Amino acid sequence: MNHNAPLSAGTNHPRSTPDFRDARLRVMSLAQLRAHGVSAAETSARCRSGGSWQPFLPGVYLLHQGPPTSEERLHGVLLYAGRPSARGTVPAQPVAPEPHHAYEYGDGLPFSDGLPYEDEEQSPYRDAMLTGMAALRLYGFVHAPSLLALDRLDVLVPRTRRLRSTPQVRLVRAVVLPRPHHVTGLPVAPVPRALADAIAQLGDAPTIRALLTEAVRDRHCEPAAVVRELNQARLLGRPHVVDAVDSLLAEGRSVAEDRLYRLVSAHGLPEPVWNVDLRLPGGPHLGGVDAYWPEHAVAVELDTRSPRPGARHGDPAQEAEWAEYARKRDHLERLGITVVHLTPRKLRDSVEQQATVVRTALLTSAEREPATYVVVLPR
């Protein structure tokens, strides 16, 4: 008998015959096998020496001999960590993934944002999702090791889940699970959380810096979201992480500035003066802005603020920094200068809307009271 043989269960006839071309059905939990009419005794018999199946993880079985494929490992660890479906144990039929956002990544598996099940409550992986390096590899990070090179896969589960890590699975616990993305039909932690879980296991500063830079440069996420996750994971106290975060924030500002340049050019806005300091004649320094139209008294400032490394909520130094940020804006506006604040996320996700905001500020400048004259200096 080989692994393509149909399941038989003696007196309990199977409800269906799995199609073993689907990796989901070449690795199954004991509950799923029972739902197909396979008793625990028959499962044990098939896993004996010379049998056609083999144990993979506690309560999870490979329905063939030989090593598991990368895809089978991913499904297997999620079956081990996930809660059984609330609507029974028969595996739900996956739905076709959305055709958009599909591409091939390094391990030969297609990426898709489409949900793999019509109802998440039907998923056999409920309350579990891949995280860490495996998740980053699924997202296409070139600086993450291949799935074959990972001896252990990280899975994010609720803190109350009563399971133990194994040599193949490292359980990462969360008080509140984030909403997963779906890649190759599998639940995967959002990129910022996956980065934090991967970095928690790393002591190699160049690798950390490369992963963080890739996350921002390739538009997987914004720097502020990563810093928040690292702060919540209490990783910002590690010197090599702090150094990498400094590089991350610099990269994030560079990407945001590039988006602002392209917004002005692509939408036919007048050319501003870039990256300048504003001062009152013979008076104090008013602060720097990223773009300024002197004829219209309109300034654009990129809001790239992120939590300070190691800062906790209510940190006095951080509160003072953000209060100064607000004070500068209020001062400029009292002088009649319109300040448009743009965030990196808005420049990425709603560039047309942000161009309209800037254009409106420029067009309505003639309707406002003349602004106080300010000196414009290179920053």
mmCIF file of C-alpha atoms in Angstrom, residues 76-352:
data_model
loop_
_atom_site.group_PDB
_atom_site.id
_atom_site.type_symbol
_atom_site.label_atom_id
_atom_site.label_comp_id
_atom_site.label_asym_id
_atom_site.label_seq_id
_atom_site.Cartn_x
_atom_site.Cartn_y
_atom_site.Cartn_z
ATOM 1 C CA GLY A 76 1.645 20.313 10.006
ATOM 2 C CA VAL A 77 2.861 22.843 12.563
ATOM 3 C CA LEU A 78 -0.353 24.830 12.175
ATOM 4 C CA LEU A 79 -2.455 21.706 12.672
ATOM 5 C CA TYR A 80 -0.482 21.008 15.856
ATOM 6 C CA ALA A 81 -0.941 24.530 17.233
ATOM 7 C CA GLY A 82 -4.408 25.404 15.918
ATOM 8 C CA ARG A 83 -7.670 24.886 17.733
ATOM 9 C CA PRO A 84 -10.026 22.367 16.107
ATOM 10 C CA SER A 85 -12.855 23.866 14.097
ATOM 11 C CA ALA A 86 -15.856 24.949 16.140
ATOM 12 C CA ARG A 87 -18.091 23.266 13.570
ATOM 13 C CA GLY A 88 -16.722 19.793 13.638
ATOM 14 C CA THR A 89 -13.500 18.151 12.585
ATOM 15 C CA VAL A 90 -14.067 17.467 8.893
ATOM 16 C CA PRO A 91 -11.511 19.581 7.046
ATOM 17 C CA ALA A 92 -13.169 22.513 5.324
ATOM 18 C CA GLN A 93 -12.737 22.759 1.580
ATOM 19 C CA PRO A 94 -10.350 25.545 0.652
ATOM 20 C CA VAL A 95 -11.669 28.150 -1.747
ATOM 21 C CA ALA A 96 -9.741 29.388 -4.732
ATOM 22 C CA PRO A 97 -7.428 32.264 -3.795
ATOM 23 C CA GLU A 98 -7.936 35.675 -5.256
ATOM 24 C CA PRO A 99 -6.142 35.945 -8.606
ATOM 25 C CA HIS A 100 -4.649 39.347 -7.772
ATOM 26 C CA HIS A 101 -1.479 39.765 -5.695
ATOM 27 C CA ALA A 102 -0.205 36.392 -6.931
ATOM 28 C CA TYR A 103 3.490 35.846 -7.603
ATOM 29 C CA GLU A 104 6.104 33.209 -7.041
ATOM 30 C CA TYR A 105 8.551 33.594 -4.190
ATOM 31 C CA GLY A 106 11.782 31.843 -3.436
ATOM 32 C CA ASP A 107 10.425 28.502 -2.235
ATOM 33 C CA GLY A 108 8.203 27.962 -5.266
ATOM 34 C CA LEU A 109 4.873 28.528 -3.523
ATOM 35 C CA PRO A 110 2.458 31.179 -4.798
ATOM 36 C CA PHE A 111 1.614 34.183 -2.638
ATOM 37 C CA SER A 112 -2.036 35.187 -2.293
ATOM 38 C CA ASP A 113 -4.003 37.524 -0.088
ATOM 39 C CA GLY A 114 -7.149 35.460 -0.666
ATOM 40 C CA LEU A 115 -8.722 33.756 2.344
ATOM 41 C CA PRO A 116 -8.284 29.972 2.113
ATOM 42 C CA TYR A 117 -11.623 29.182 3.752
ATOM 43 C CA GLU A 118 -15.073 30.586 3.252
ATOM 44 C CA ASP A 119 -15.379 31.031 7.021
ATOM 45 C CA GLU A 120 -12.390 31.435 9.329
ATOM 46 C CA GLU A 121 -14.248 29.466 11.999
ATOM 47 C CA GLN A 122 -13.966 26.431 9.683
ATOM 48 C CA SER A 123 -10.192 26.650 9.457
ATOM 49 C CA PRO A 124 -8.267 23.793 11.090
ATOM 50 C CA TYR A 125 -5.622 26.387 12.004
ATOM 51 C CA ARG A 126 -7.913 28.553 14.123
ATOM 52 C CA ASP A 127 -6.070 30.720 16.690
ATOM 53 C CA ALA A 128 -2.660 29.919 15.207
ATOM 54 C CA MET A 129 -0.517 31.648 12.597
ATOM 55 C CA LEU A 130 3.015 31.420 11.289
ATOM 56 C CA THR A 131 5.413 34.079 12.490
ATOM 57 C CA GLY A 132 9.148 34.746 12.675
ATOM 58 C CA MET A 133 11.497 33.790 9.866
ATOM 59 C CA ALA A 134 9.074 31.358 8.220
ATOM 60 C CA ALA A 135 6.480 34.113 7.913
ATOM 61 C CA LEU A 136 9.042 36.559 6.502
ATOM 62 C CA ARG A 137 10.118 33.974 3.945
ATOM 63 C CA LEU A 138 6.502 33.492 2.888
ATOM 64 C CA TYR A 139 6.223 37.263 2.419
ATOM 65 C CA GLY A 140 9.211 37.074 0.070
ATOM 66 C CA PHE A 141 11.995 38.496 2.261
ATOM 67 C CA VAL A 142 15.275 37.680 0.543
ATOM 68 C CA HIS A 143 17.222 38.060 3.810
ATOM 69 C CA ALA A 144 15.131 35.372 5.527
ATOM 70 C CA PRO A 145 16.446 31.811 5.244
ATOM 71 C CA SER A 146 14.675 29.362 2.962
ATOM 72 C CA LEU A 147 12.048 27.170 4.581
ATOM 73 C CA LEU A 148 14.272 24.133 4.074
ATOM 74 C CA ALA A 149 17.035 25.846 6.065
ATOM 75 C CA LEU A 150 14.784 26.427 9.085
ATOM 76 C CA ASP A 151 15.031 23.581 11.587
ATOM 77 C CA ARG A 152 12.223 25.070 13.682
ATOM 78 C CA LEU A 153 9.133 27.016 12.639
ATOM 79 C CA ASP A 154 7.594 29.738 14.817
ATOM 80 C CA VAL A 155 3.835 29.700 15.400
ATOM 81 C CA LEU A 156 1.941 32.476 17.186
ATOM 82 C CA VAL A 157 -0.782 31.260 19.565
ATOM 83 C CA PRO A 158 -2.879 32.724 22.397
ATOM 84 C CA ARG A 159 -1.107 32.928 25.743
ATOM 85 C CA THR A 160 -3.675 30.527 27.239
ATOM 86 C CA ARG A 161 -3.071 27.780 24.637
ATOM 87 C CA ARG A 162 -2.017 24.677 26.564
ATOM 88 C CA LEU A 163 0.666 23.290 24.275
ATOM 89 C CA ARG A 164 4.413 22.899 24.449
ATOM 90 C CA SER A 165 7.082 23.757 21.926
ATOM 91 C CA THR A 166 8.761 20.825 20.180
ATOM 92 C CA PRO A 167 12.033 20.428 18.249
ATOM 93 C CA GLN A 168 10.061 21.307 15.071
ATOM 94 C CA VAL A 169 7.802 24.062 16.473
ATOM 95 C CA ARG A 170 8.537 27.078 18.653
ATOM 96 C CA LEU A 171 5.316 28.414 20.161
ATOM 97 C CA VAL A 172 5.248 32.205 20.533
ATOM 98 C CA ARG A 173 2.486 33.396 22.842
ATOM 99 C CA ALA A 174 0.432 36.584 22.548
ATOM 100 C CA VAL A 175 -2.089 38.162 24.907
ATOM 101 C CA VAL A 176 -4.089 39.301 21.866
ATOM 102 C CA LEU A 177 -3.602 37.699 18.466
ATOM 103 C CA PRO A 178 -3.340 40.058 15.495
ATOM 104 C CA ARG A 179 -5.570 39.467 12.498
ATOM 105 C CA PRO A 180 -3.582 37.178 10.192
ATOM 106 C CA HIS A 181 -2.803 37.686 6.539
ATOM 107 C CA HIS A 182 -3.104 34.647 4.281
ATOM 108 C CA VAL A 183 -0.202 33.439 2.162
ATOM 109 C CA THR A 184 -0.445 30.223 0.133
ATOM 110 C CA GLY A 185 -3.683 29.563 2.011
ATOM 111 C CA LEU A 186 -1.960 29.745 5.387
ATOM 112 C CA PRO A 187 -2.508 32.244 8.235
ATOM 113 C CA VAL A 188 0.580 34.414 8.671
ATOM 114 C CA ALA A 189 1.252 37.113 11.266
ATOM 115 C CA PRO A 190 1.445 40.699 9.944
ATOM 116 C CA VAL A 191 4.954 41.730 8.894
ATOM 117 C CA PRO A 192 5.713 43.969 11.935
ATOM 118 C CA ARG A 193 4.816 41.167 14.360
ATOM 119 C CA ALA A 194 6.711 38.555 12.329
ATOM 120 C CA LEU A 195 9.778 40.825 12.309
ATOM 121 C CA ALA A 196 9.645 41.281 16.075
ATOM 122 C CA ASP A 197 9.351 37.523 16.651
ATOM 123 C CA ALA A 198 12.253 36.842 14.270
ATOM 124 C CA ILE A 199 14.485 39.526 15.800
ATOM 125 C CA ALA A 200 13.802 38.169 19.301
ATOM 126 C CA GLN A 201 15.794 35.073 18.279
ATOM 127 C CA LEU A 202 18.645 36.942 16.559
ATOM 128 C CA GLY A 203 21.873 38.371 17.929
ATOM 129 C CA ASP A 204 23.334 39.191 14.524
ATOM 130 C CA ALA A 205 23.175 42.974 14.014
ATOM 131 C CA PRO A 206 23.796 42.944 10.220
ATOM 132 C CA THR A 207 20.955 40.453 9.677
ATOM 133 C CA ILE A 208 18.583 42.497 11.836
ATOM 134 C CA ARG A 209 19.496 45.667 9.965
ATOM 135 C CA ALA A 210 19.026 43.930 6.599
ATOM 136 C CA LEU A 211 15.571 42.592 7.549
ATOM 137 C CA LEU A 212 14.356 45.955 8.846
ATOM 138 C CA THR A 213 15.674 47.836 5.818
ATOM 139 C CA GLU A 214 14.058 45.334 3.441
ATOM 140 C CA ALA A 215 10.721 45.647 5.248
ATOM 141 C CA VAL A 216 10.590 49.403 4.620
ATOM 142 C CA ARG A 217 12.359 49.608 1.254
ATOM 143 C CA ASP A 218 10.151 46.919 -0.296
ATOM 144 C CA ARG A 219 7.000 48.497 1.201
ATOM 145 C CA HIS A 220 6.020 45.595 3.412
ATOM 146 C CA CYS A 221 5.220 47.972 6.273
ATOM 147 C CA GLU A 222 5.938 51.380 7.757
ATOM 148 C CA PRO A 223 8.791 52.013 10.251
ATOM 149 C CA ALA A 224 6.459 53.224 13.011
ATOM 150 C CA ALA A 225 4.555 49.912 13.000
ATOM 151 C CA VAL A 226 7.801 47.950 13.342
ATOM 152 C CA VAL A 227 9.087 50.150 16.170
ATOM 153 C CA ARG A 228 5.794 49.730 18.031
ATOM 154 C CA GLU A 229 6.059 45.934 17.837
ATOM 155 C CA LEU A 230 9.706 45.954 18.892
ATOM 156 C CA ASN A 231 8.834 48.232 21.803
ATOM 157 C CA GLN A 232 5.956 46.000 22.913
ATOM 158 C CA ALA A 233 8.271 42.983 22.719
ATOM 159 C CA ARG A 234 10.789 44.869 24.905
ATOM 160 C CA LEU A 235 13.511 44.444 22.296
ATOM 161 C CA LEU A 236 14.535 48.107 22.096
ATOM 162 C CA GLY A 237 16.777 47.715 25.121
ATOM 163 C CA ARG A 238 19.178 45.539 23.124
ATOM 164 C CA PRO A 239 22.041 47.647 21.718
ATOM 165 C CA HIS A 240 22.235 45.821 18.384
ATOM 166 C CA VAL A 241 18.468 46.283 17.905
ATOM 167 C CA VAL A 242 18.648 50.002 18.749
ATOM 168 C CA ASP A 243 21.386 50.494 16.140
ATOM 169 C CA ALA A 244 19.301 48.681 13.525
ATOM 170 C CA VAL A 245 16.235 50.761 14.394
ATOM 171 C CA ASP A 246 18.217 53.954 13.801
ATOM 172 C CA SER A 247 18.978 52.680 10.292
ATOM 173 C CA LEU A 248 15.338 51.695 9.869
ATOM 174 C CA LEU A 249 14.059 55.164 10.734
ATOM 175 C CA ALA A 250 16.567 56.765 8.369
ATOM 176 C CA GLU A 251 15.469 54.413 5.604
ATOM 177 C CA GLY A 252 11.811 55.136 6.360
ATOM 178 C CA ARG A 253 12.336 58.898 6.087
ATOM 179 C CA SER A 254 14.231 58.442 2.816
ATOM 180 C CA VAL A 255 11.384 56.384 1.349
ATOM 181 C CA ALA A 256 8.792 58.947 2.523
ATOM 182 C CA GLU A 257 10.773 61.819 1.013
ATOM 183 C CA ASP A 258 10.984 59.980 -2.296
ATOM 184 C CA ARG A 259 7.208 59.505 -2.282
ATOM 185 C CA LEU A 260 6.734 63.226 -1.611
ATOM 186 C CA TYR A 261 9.033 64.164 -4.520
ATOM 187 C CA ARG A 262 7.053 61.877 -6.830
ATOM 188 C CA LEU A 263 3.726 63.282 -5.583
ATOM 189 C CA VAL A 264 4.749 66.843 -6.506
ATOM 190 C CA SER A 265 6.106 65.799 -9.895
ATOM 191 C CA ALA A 266 3.368 63.359 -10.929
ATOM 192 C CA HIS A 267 0.477 65.673 -9.988
ATOM 193 C CA GLY A 268 1.792 68.829 -11.605
ATOM 194 C CA LEU A 269 2.228 70.824 -8.402
ATOM 195 C CA PRO A 270 4.502 73.884 -8.387
ATOM 196 C CA GLU A 271 8.069 73.074 -7.430
ATOM 197 C CA PRO A 272 8.713 73.970 -3.757
ATOM 198 C CA VAL A 273 11.993 74.585 -2.009
ATOM 199 C CA TRP A 274 12.987 71.316 -0.385
ATOM 200 C CA ASN A 275 14.241 70.589 3.136
ATOM 201 C CA VAL A 276 14.541 74.098 4.514
ATOM 202 C CA ASP A 277 14.681 75.862 7.862
ATOM 203 C CA LEU A 278 12.383 78.810 8.561
ATOM 204 C CA ARG A 279 13.375 81.811 10.693
ATOM 205 C CA LEU A 280 11.942 85.202 11.549
ATOM 206 C CA PRO A 281 14.178 88.034 10.249
ATOM 207 C CA GLY A 282 16.702 88.614 13.000
ATOM 208 C CA GLY A 283 14.626 86.392 15.221
ATOM 209 C CA PRO A 284 14.424 82.808 16.467
ATOM 210 C CA HIS A 285 14.564 79.595 14.515
ATOM 211 C CA LEU A 286 11.028 78.374 13.705
ATOM 212 C CA GLY A 287 11.871 74.842 12.664
ATOM 213 C CA GLY A 288 12.513 72.780 9.566
ATOM 214 C CA VAL A 289 9.988 71.635 6.959
ATOM 215 C CA ASP A 290 10.277 69.129 4.124
ATOM 216 C CA ALA A 291 8.785 71.366 1.421
ATOM 217 C CA TYR A 292 7.865 75.045 1.346
ATOM 218 C CA TRP A 293 6.096 77.286 -1.197
ATOM 219 C CA PRO A 294 7.110 80.865 -0.193
ATOM 220 C CA GLU A 295 4.637 82.526 -2.572
ATOM 221 C CA HIS A 296 1.755 80.646 -0.970
ATOM 222 C CA ALA A 297 3.061 80.351 2.626
ATOM 223 C CA VAL A 298 2.357 76.606 2.533
ATOM 224 C CA ALA A 299 4.640 74.048 4.152
ATOM 225 C CA VAL A 300 4.590 70.243 4.045
ATOM 226 C CA GLU A 301 6.012 68.270 6.918
ATOM 227 C CA LEU A 302 6.463 64.505 6.896
ATOM 228 C CA ASP A 303 5.240 63.012 10.138
ATOM 229 C CA THR A 304 7.717 60.179 10.607
ATOM 230 C CA ARG A 305 7.607 60.169 14.392
ATOM 231 C CA SER A 306 8.096 56.807 16.075
ATOM 232 C CA PRO A 307 8.458 55.747 19.702
ATOM 233 C CA ARG A 308 11.944 56.404 21.023
ATOM 234 C CA PRO A 309 14.004 53.212 21.458
ATOM 235 C CA GLY A 310 13.357 51.902 24.949
ATOM 236 C CA ALA A 311 10.681 54.496 25.714
ATOM 237 C CA ARG A 312 7.594 53.419 27.624
ATOM 238 C CA HIS A 313 4.155 54.974 27.432
ATOM 239 C CA GLY A 314 4.334 58.398 29.065
ATOM 240 C CA ASP A 315 8.129 58.594 28.767
ATOM 241 C CA PRO A 316 8.998 62.245 29.682
ATOM 242 C CA ALA A 317 11.648 62.652 26.961
ATOM 243 C CA GLN A 318 9.309 61.348 24.286
ATOM 244 C CA GLU A 319 6.394 63.441 25.535
ATOM 245 C CA ALA A 320 8.626 66.544 25.445
ATOM 246 C CA GLU A 321 9.734 65.738 21.898
ATOM 247 C CA TRP A 322 6.168 65.378 20.647
ATOM 248 C CA ALA A 323 5.062 68.507 22.522
ATOM 249 C CA GLU A 324 7.814 70.453 20.726
ATOM 250 C CA TYR A 325 6.556 69.038 17.441
ATOM 251 C CA ALA A 326 3.058 70.370 18.153
ATOM 252 C CA ARG A 327 4.426 73.707 19.397
ATOM 253 C CA LYS A 328 6.323 74.264 16.136
ATOM 254 C CA ARG A 329 3.198 73.618 14.066
ATOM 255 C CA ASP A 330 1.082 75.977 16.187
ATOM 256 C CA HIS A 331 3.722 78.714 15.953
ATOM 257 C CA LEU A 332 3.940 78.499 12.158
ATOM 258 C CA GLU A 333 0.175 78.594 11.792
ATOM 259 C CA ARG A 334 -0.072 81.659 14.045
ATOM 260 C CA LEU A 335 2.305 83.363 11.608
ATOM 261 C CA GLY A 336 -0.110 82.571 8.777
ATOM 262 C CA ILE A 337 1.814 79.591 7.348
ATOM 263 C CA THR A 338 -0.390 76.641 6.416
ATOM 264 C CA VAL A 339 1.257 73.400 7.529
ATOM 265 C CA VAL A 340 0.178 70.196 5.770
ATOM 266 C CA HIS A 341 1.177 67.066 7.669
ATOM 267 C CA LEU A 342 1.608 63.901 5.606
ATOM 268 C CA THR A 343 2.395 60.456 6.977
ATOM 269 C CA PRO A 344 4.372 57.793 5.093
ATOM 270 C CA ARG A 345 1.306 55.544 5.117
ATOM 271 C CA LYS A 346 -0.928 58.197 3.532
ATOM 272 C CA LEU A 347 1.694 58.847 0.864
ATOM 273 C CA ARG A 348 1.740 55.131 0.129
ATOM 274 C CA ASP A 349 -1.955 54.291 0.324
ATOM 275 C CA SER A 350 -3.804 57.458 -0.749
ATOM 276 C CA VAL A 351 -1.428 59.554 -2.817
ATOM 277 C CA GLU A 352 -4.218 61.058 -4.968
#
